[in-house]
Coordinates of C-alpha atoms in Angstrom, one line a residue:
M627 CA -18.0 -10.8 -22.4
I628 CA -15.3 -8.9 -20.5
N629 CA -14.8 -9.8 -16.8
F630 CA -12.1 -9.9 -14.2
S631 CA -11.3 -13.5 -14.8
D632 CA -9.9 -12.4 -18.1
I633 CA -7.4 -10.3 -16.2
F634 CA -6.8 -12.1 -12.9
G635 CA -7.0 -15.7 -14.1
D636 CA -9.0 -18.3 -12.1
D637 CA -9.1 -16.4 -8.8
K638 CA -12.1 -17.2 -6.7
K639 CA -15.2 -15.2 -7.4
R640 CA -16.4 -13.2 -4.4
K641 CA -19.5 -14.6 -2.8
G642 CA -21.9 -11.7 -2.9
K643 CA -24.8 -10.3 -4.7
G644 CA -23.3 -6.9 -5.4
K645 CA -23.3 -5.9 -9.0
D646 CA -19.7 -4.8 -8.4
S647 CA -18.6 -8.2 -7.1
H648 CA -15.2 -9.6 -8.1
H649 CA -16.5 -11.2 -11.3
I650 CA -17.8 -8.1 -13.1
D651 CA -19.5 -8.4 -16.5
F652 CA -18.5 -5.2 -18.3
S653 CA -20.6 -6.1 -21.3
S654 CA -23.6 -5.2 -19.1
L655 CA -23.1 -1.7 -20.5
D656 CA -25.6 -1.7 -23.3
N657 CA -25.0 0.1 -26.6
E658 CA -26.9 3.2 -25.7
E659 CA -24.8 3.7 -22.5
E660 CA -21.6 2.9 -24.4
S661 CA -22.3 5.5 -27.0
S662 CA -23.1 8.1 -24.3
L663 CA -19.7 7.6 -22.7
K664 CA -17.8 8.2 -25.9
D665 CA -16.9 11.3 -28.0
G666 CA -16.9 13.6 -25.0
A667 CA -20.6 13.2 -24.3
K668 CA -21.8 14.7 -21.0
I669 CA -22.7 12.5 -18.1
P670 CA -24.8 13.4 -15.1
A671 CA -22.9 15.5 -12.5
D672 CA -21.6 13.8 -9.4
K673 CA -23.6 13.9 -6.1
N674 CA -23.0 17.1 -4.0
I675 CA -20.7 15.3 -1.6
K676 CA -17.4 17.0 -1.1
F677 CA -14.2 15.0 -0.7
S678 CA -13.2 15.2 2.9
D679 CA -10.5 17.4 4.2
P680 CA -7.1 15.7 4.3
G681 CA -7.5 15.8 8.1
T682 CA -10.3 13.3 8.4
K683 CA -9.7 10.6 11.0
L684 CA -10.0 7.9 8.4
K685 CA -6.5 8.7 7.3
R686 CA -3.6 6.9 8.9
V687 CA -1.1 9.7 8.8
S688 CA 0.0 12.3 11.3
P689 CA -0.7 16.1 10.9
R690 CA 2.9 16.6 10.0
E691 CA 2.8 13.9 7.3
K692 CA -0.4 15.3 5.9
K693 CA 1.2 18.7 5.6
E694 CA 4.3 17.1 3.9
I695 CA 2.0 15.3 1.4
E696 CA 0.0 18.4 0.6
D697 CA 3.2 20.4 0.2
L698 CA 4.7 17.7 -2.1
Y699 CA 1.7 17.8 -4.4
R700 CA 1.7 21.6 -4.5
K701 CA 5.4 21.7 -5.3
S702 CA 4.9 19.1 -8.0
V703 CA 2.2 21.2 -9.6
S704 CA 4.4 24.3 -9.4
L705 CA 7.2 22.5 -11.1
A706 CA 4.9 21.3 -13.9
E707 CA 3.6 24.8 -14.4
R708 CA 7.2 26.2 -14.7
V709 CA 8.2 23.5 -17.2
F710 CA 5.1 23.4 -19.3
N711 CA 4.3 27.1 -19.5
S712 CA 7.9 28.3 -20.1
E713 CA 8.5 29.6 -23.6
K714 CA 12.2 28.9 -23.1
E715 CA 14.1 25.6 -23.3
I716 CA 13.9 23.3 -20.3
K717 CA 16.7 24.0 -17.9
T718 CA 19.2 21.4 -16.6
S719 CA 18.1 22.4 -13.1
E720 CA 14.5 21.6 -13.9
I721 CA 15.4 18.1 -15.1
D722 CA 17.2 17.6 -11.8
E723 CA 14.1 18.8 -10.0
I724 CA 11.9 16.3 -11.9
K725 CA 14.4 13.5 -11.1
K726 CA 14.4 14.4 -7.4
L727 CA 10.6 14.5 -7.5
S728 CA 10.5 11.0 -9.1
E729 CA 12.8 9.6 -6.4
I730 CA 10.5 11.0 -3.7
L731 CA 7.4 9.6 -5.3
V732 CA 9.1 6.1 -5.7
G733 CA 9.7 6.2 -2.0
Y734 CA 6.1 7.0 -1.2
S735 CA 4.9 4.2 -3.5
R736 CA 7.3 1.7 -2.2
N737 CA 6.1 2.4 1.4
G738 CA 2.5 1.7 0.3
S739 CA 1.4 5.3 0.8
Q740 CA -1.4 6.4 -1.5
E741 CA -2.3 9.6 0.3
L742 CA -1.4 11.5 -2.8
F743 CA -4.4 9.9 -4.5
E744 CA -6.6 12.3 -2.4
Y745 CA -5.2 15.1 -4.5
I746 CA -5.5 13.3 -7.8
F747 CA -9.1 12.3 -7.4
G748 CA -10.3 15.0 -4.9
R749 CA -11.4 18.6 -5.4
L750 CA -8.4 20.8 -5.1
P751 CA -8.7 24.1 -3.1
Y752 CA -7.0 26.0 -5.9
D753 CA -7.4 26.2 -9.7
V754 CA -4.9 24.6 -12.0
D755 CA -4.9 24.0 -15.7
F756 CA -6.0 20.4 -16.5
M757 CA -2.9 19.8 -18.6
I758 CA -0.6 20.7 -15.6
L759 CA -2.5 18.4 -13.3
N760 CA -2.3 15.6 -15.9
L761 CA 1.5 15.8 -15.9
V762 CA 1.7 15.4 -12.2
N763 CA -1.1 12.8 -11.8
V764 CA 0.2 10.6 -14.6
C765 CA 3.6 10.7 -13.0
I766 CA 2.3 9.5 -9.6
L767 CA 0.0 6.8 -11.1
A768 CA 2.6 5.5 -13.6
I769 CA 5.1 4.9 -10.8
E770 CA 2.4 3.1 -8.8
V771 CA 1.8 0.7 -11.7
G772 CA 5.6 0.2 -12.2
V773 CA 5.9 -0.8 -8.5
G774 CA 3.1 -3.3 -9.2
L775 CA 5.1 -4.7 -12.1
G776 CA 8.2 -5.2 -10.0
Y777 CA 10.4 -2.6 -11.6
S778 CA 13.7 -1.5 -10.0
D779 CA 14.0 1.9 -8.4
H780 CA 16.2 3.1 -11.3
E781 CA 13.4 2.1 -13.8
L782 CA 10.7 3.6 -11.7
I783 CA 12.6 7.0 -11.4
N784 CA 13.0 7.1 -15.1
I785 CA 9.3 6.1 -15.7
G786 CA 8.4 9.0 -13.4
I787 CA 10.6 11.5 -15.4
G788 CA 9.1 10.3 -18.7
A789 CA 5.6 10.5 -17.3
F790 CA 6.1 14.0 -16.0
L791 CA 7.3 15.0 -19.5
H792 CA 5.0 12.8 -21.5
D793 CA 3.0 15.7 -23.0
I794 CA 5.6 18.4 -23.0
G795 CA 5.1 18.7 -26.8
M796 CA 1.5 19.9 -26.2
N797 CA 2.6 23.3 -25.0
K798 CA 2.7 24.6 -28.6
Y799 CA -0.9 23.5 -29.2
R800 CA -2.4 25.4 -26.3
S801 CA -4.8 27.4 -28.5
L802 CA -6.3 24.1 -29.7
F803 CA -6.6 22.0 -26.5
S804 CA -7.8 25.0 -24.4
Q805 CA -10.9 25.5 -26.5
P806 CA -14.3 25.0 -24.8
R807 CA -15.2 22.2 -27.2
G808 CA -13.9 18.9 -28.7
L809 CA -11.4 19.0 -31.5
T810 CA -12.3 18.7 -35.2
P811 CA -10.7 15.9 -37.2
Q812 CA -8.3 18.4 -38.7
E813 CA -7.3 19.7 -35.3
K814 CA -6.8 16.2 -34.0
K815 CA -4.5 15.3 -36.9
K816 CA -2.5 18.4 -36.2
I817 CA -2.2 17.8 -32.5
Q818 CA -1.0 14.3 -33.1
N819 CA 2.4 15.7 -33.9
H820 CA 3.0 16.6 -30.3
P821 CA 4.9 13.5 -29.3
L822 CA 7.6 14.2 -31.9
D823 CA 7.5 17.9 -30.9
G824 CA 8.2 16.8 -27.3
V825 CA 11.1 14.7 -28.3
N826 CA 12.6 17.5 -30.3
Q827 CA 12.2 19.8 -27.3
L828 CA 14.2 17.4 -25.2
K829 CA 16.9 16.6 -27.7
F830 CA 19.2 19.3 -26.6
I831 CA 19.4 17.8 -23.1
H832 CA 19.2 14.2 -24.2
Q833 CA 22.4 13.5 -22.3
L834 CA 20.6 14.1 -19.1
L835 CA 17.8 11.7 -19.9
E836 CA 17.7 7.9 -20.2
P837 CA 16.7 6.6 -23.6
L838 CA 13.6 5.0 -22.1
T839 CA 12.4 8.5 -21.0
L840 CA 12.5 9.8 -24.6
R841 CA 10.7 6.6 -25.7
I842 CA 7.9 7.3 -23.3
V843 CA 7.5 10.8 -24.7
E844 CA 7.6 9.5 -28.2
Q845 CA 5.4 6.4 -27.9
E846 CA 2.9 6.9 -25.1
H847 CA 0.1 7.5 -27.6
E848 CA 0.8 4.3 -29.5
R849 CA -1.7 1.5 -29.0
M850 CA -1.3 -2.3 -28.9
D851 CA -3.6 -2.7 -31.9
G852 CA -1.8 -0.2 -34.0
S853 CA -4.5 2.5 -33.7
G854 CA -2.2 5.0 -32.0
Y855 CA 0.2 7.7 -33.2
P856 CA 2.6 9.0 -34.4
Y857 CA 3.9 5.8 -36.0
G858 CA 1.0 3.3 -35.6
L859 CA 3.2 0.8 -33.7
K860 CA 1.8 -2.5 -32.5
A861 CA 2.2 -4.7 -29.5
D862 CA 5.8 -5.5 -28.6
N863 CA 7.1 -2.7 -30.8
I864 CA 5.8 -0.3 -28.2
D865 CA 8.1 0.2 -25.2
E866 CA 6.4 -1.2 -22.1
Y867 CA 7.2 1.9 -20.1
A868 CA 5.3 3.9 -22.8
Q869 CA 2.4 1.5 -22.6
I870 CA 2.1 2.1 -18.9
V871 CA 2.1 5.9 -19.3
G872 CA -0.3 5.7 -22.2
M873 CA -2.9 3.7 -20.3
V874 CA -2.6 5.8 -17.2
D875 CA -2.8 9.0 -19.3
V876 CA -6.1 7.9 -20.8
Y877 CA -7.5 7.0 -17.3
E878 CA -6.4 10.2 -15.8
A879 CA -7.9 12.3 -18.6
L880 CA -11.2 10.4 -18.3
T881 CA -11.5 10.9 -14.6
H882 CA -10.9 14.7 -14.8
K883 CA -13.3 17.3 -16.2
R884 CA -12.6 19.0 -19.6
S885 CA -14.2 22.2 -20.8
Y886 CA -16.5 20.2 -23.2
R887 CA -17.5 17.3 -20.8
N888 CA -17.8 16.2 -17.2
S889 CA -15.4 13.9 -15.5
Y890 CA -16.1 10.1 -15.4
S891 CA -16.0 8.2 -12.2
P892 CA -13.0 5.8 -11.8
M893 CA -15.3 2.9 -12.5
E894 CA -16.7 4.4 -15.6
A895 CA -13.2 5.1 -16.8
I896 CA -12.2 1.5 -16.4
K897 CA -15.3 0.4 -18.3
I898 CA -14.4 2.6 -21.2
I899 CA -10.8 1.3 -21.2
L900 CA -12.0 -2.3 -21.1
Q901 CA -14.5 -1.7 -24.0
D902 CA -11.4 -0.8 -26.1
K903 CA -9.6 -3.9 -24.8
T904 CA -7.3 -4.3 -27.8
S905 CA -5.6 -1.0 -27.2
F906 CA -3.9 -1.8 -23.8
S907 CA -1.9 -4.6 -22.4
P908 CA -3.8 -6.9 -20.0
K909 CA -0.6 -7.2 -17.9
I910 CA -0.5 -3.5 -17.3
L911 CA -4.2 -3.2 -16.7
K912 CA -3.9 -6.0 -14.1
A913 CA -1.1 -4.2 -12.3
F914 CA -3.1 -1.0 -12.4
L915 CA -6.2 -2.6 -10.9
E916 CA -4.2 -4.2 -8.2
K917 CA -2.4 -1.0 -7.2
V918 CA -4.9 1.7 -7.9
G919 CA -8.1 -0.3 -7.9
L920 CA -11.6 0.3 -9.4
Y921 CA -12.2 2.6 -6.5
P922 CA -8.9 4.5 -5.7
K923 CA -8.0 5.4 -2.2
G924 CA -9.7 8.6 -1.0
T925 CA -12.6 8.4 -3.4
F926 CA -16.2 8.0 -2.2
V927 CA -18.7 5.2 -2.9
E928 CA -22.3 4.4 -2.0
L929 CA -22.9 1.0 -0.4
N930 CA -26.0 -1.2 -0.7
T931 CA -26.8 -0.1 2.9
K932 CA -27.2 3.4 1.5
E933 CA -24.2 4.5 3.6
I934 CA -21.5 6.7 2.0
A935 CA -18.0 5.5 2.5
Q936 CA -14.5 6.6 1.6
V937 CA -12.0 4.1 0.2
I938 CA -9.1 3.5 2.6
N939 CA -7.1 0.7 1.1
Q940 CA -7.1 -1.8 -1.8
T941 CA -7.6 -5.5 -1.6
P942 CA -5.0 -7.3 -3.8
K943 CA -6.7 -9.3 -6.6
M944 CA -10.1 -8.1 -5.6
P945 CA -10.3 -4.6 -7.0
S946 CA -14.1 -4.3 -6.4
C947 CA -13.8 -5.0 -2.7
P948 CA -11.6 -2.3 -1.0
V949 CA -11.4 -1.5 2.6
V950 CA -13.7 1.5 3.3
G951 CA -14.6 3.8 6.1
I952 CA -18.2 5.0 6.6
V953 CA -18.5 8.8 6.4
Y954 CA -22.3 9.3 6.2
D955 CA -25.0 6.9 7.5
Y956 CA -28.0 5.7 5.6
E957 CA -29.9 8.9 6.6
G958 CA -27.1 11.1 5.2
K959 CA -25.8 12.1 8.6
K960 CA -22.1 12.4 9.1
V961 CA -20.9 9.6 11.4
D962 CA -19.0 10.5 14.7
T963 CA -17.4 7.1 15.4
E964 CA -15.1 5.3 13.0
K965 CA -16.5 2.3 11.2
I966 CA -14.1 0.4 9.0
I967 CA -15.4 -2.4 6.6
D968 CA -13.2 -4.8 4.6
L969 CA -15.6 -5.5 1.7
S970 CA -13.5 -8.6 0.7
K971 CA -14.5 -10.2 4.0
N972 CA -18.0 -8.9 4.4
T973 CA -20.0 -10.5 1.7
K974 CA -23.3 -8.9 2.6
I975 CA -22.1 -5.3 2.0
Y976 CA -21.0 -4.1 -1.4
I977 CA -20.5 -1.0 -3.5
T978 CA -23.4 0.1 -5.7
K979 CA -21.8 3.1 -7.3
S980 CA -18.9 5.6 -7.3
L981 CA -19.6 9.1 -6.3

């Protein structure tokens, strides 16, 4: 049985009847459901509820700050497109841009701002290649986890750089990963060379990068139980920074659509990761859940009251009980007055599902 006491120790269980209460039994996913969530199988499409405009009054930021956050995400995507899609070697100036971006993202995370999550988990108003979004999103989330683990700014900046470049070696396999289907075993084996390809691409500018950055690129697909690649490293032989990026990379990929499958909800993604509990560090997973949560900021959930709510903030050590703001009432009507609920304090109301 997998539950949150395995991760958070002997913290008090939440008093509530919600199936998403603090002590969650992830083994409740039966074998049939488990098999349906693997191997790229399709899941039912999400409800037809659009993520709110960044201007919704549930946000605690000014119009100017909202514009800055949106611009930051767009510029990050633009930088990722230039770096990943270029047929030329990465420029020194581009490494400088990535470093500056990491510094800015560390500042946002240190200040507790998770407004960028709206763009990670929301529906963007423009089309971007999933691989490009993955580079940006993994960078943001990896820094968030690093903050949760107490890393220094210097470490966080370099984790951000490594996360932004983690799949740079995939650019030579575009014809494979862009296919409207899953990969064959032969194709998977071939594509597993991309971490080493990425390191080779960065070698000529290695003097501009910290060793840990190159280790992230080289080792982020390694797994604690030795099932990863390219070397099959185990446990402590895998750099902790690479372990962070590796877990976040899997989560980000699961929560975003691919040509051959729908996206999984954040909760479904965590269930899948926990089913494969020997692959990832409990320490890193704990930090992830405390910082990002089961229901990340900006995502939508349905409550047992039949109301639709948007997640506003996380509750430390109680990832299933965030602070939410009601968006639609039980009849599906958009609410006009702000209604905020801290689910960690209101035991009669709980989340029934992610949307």
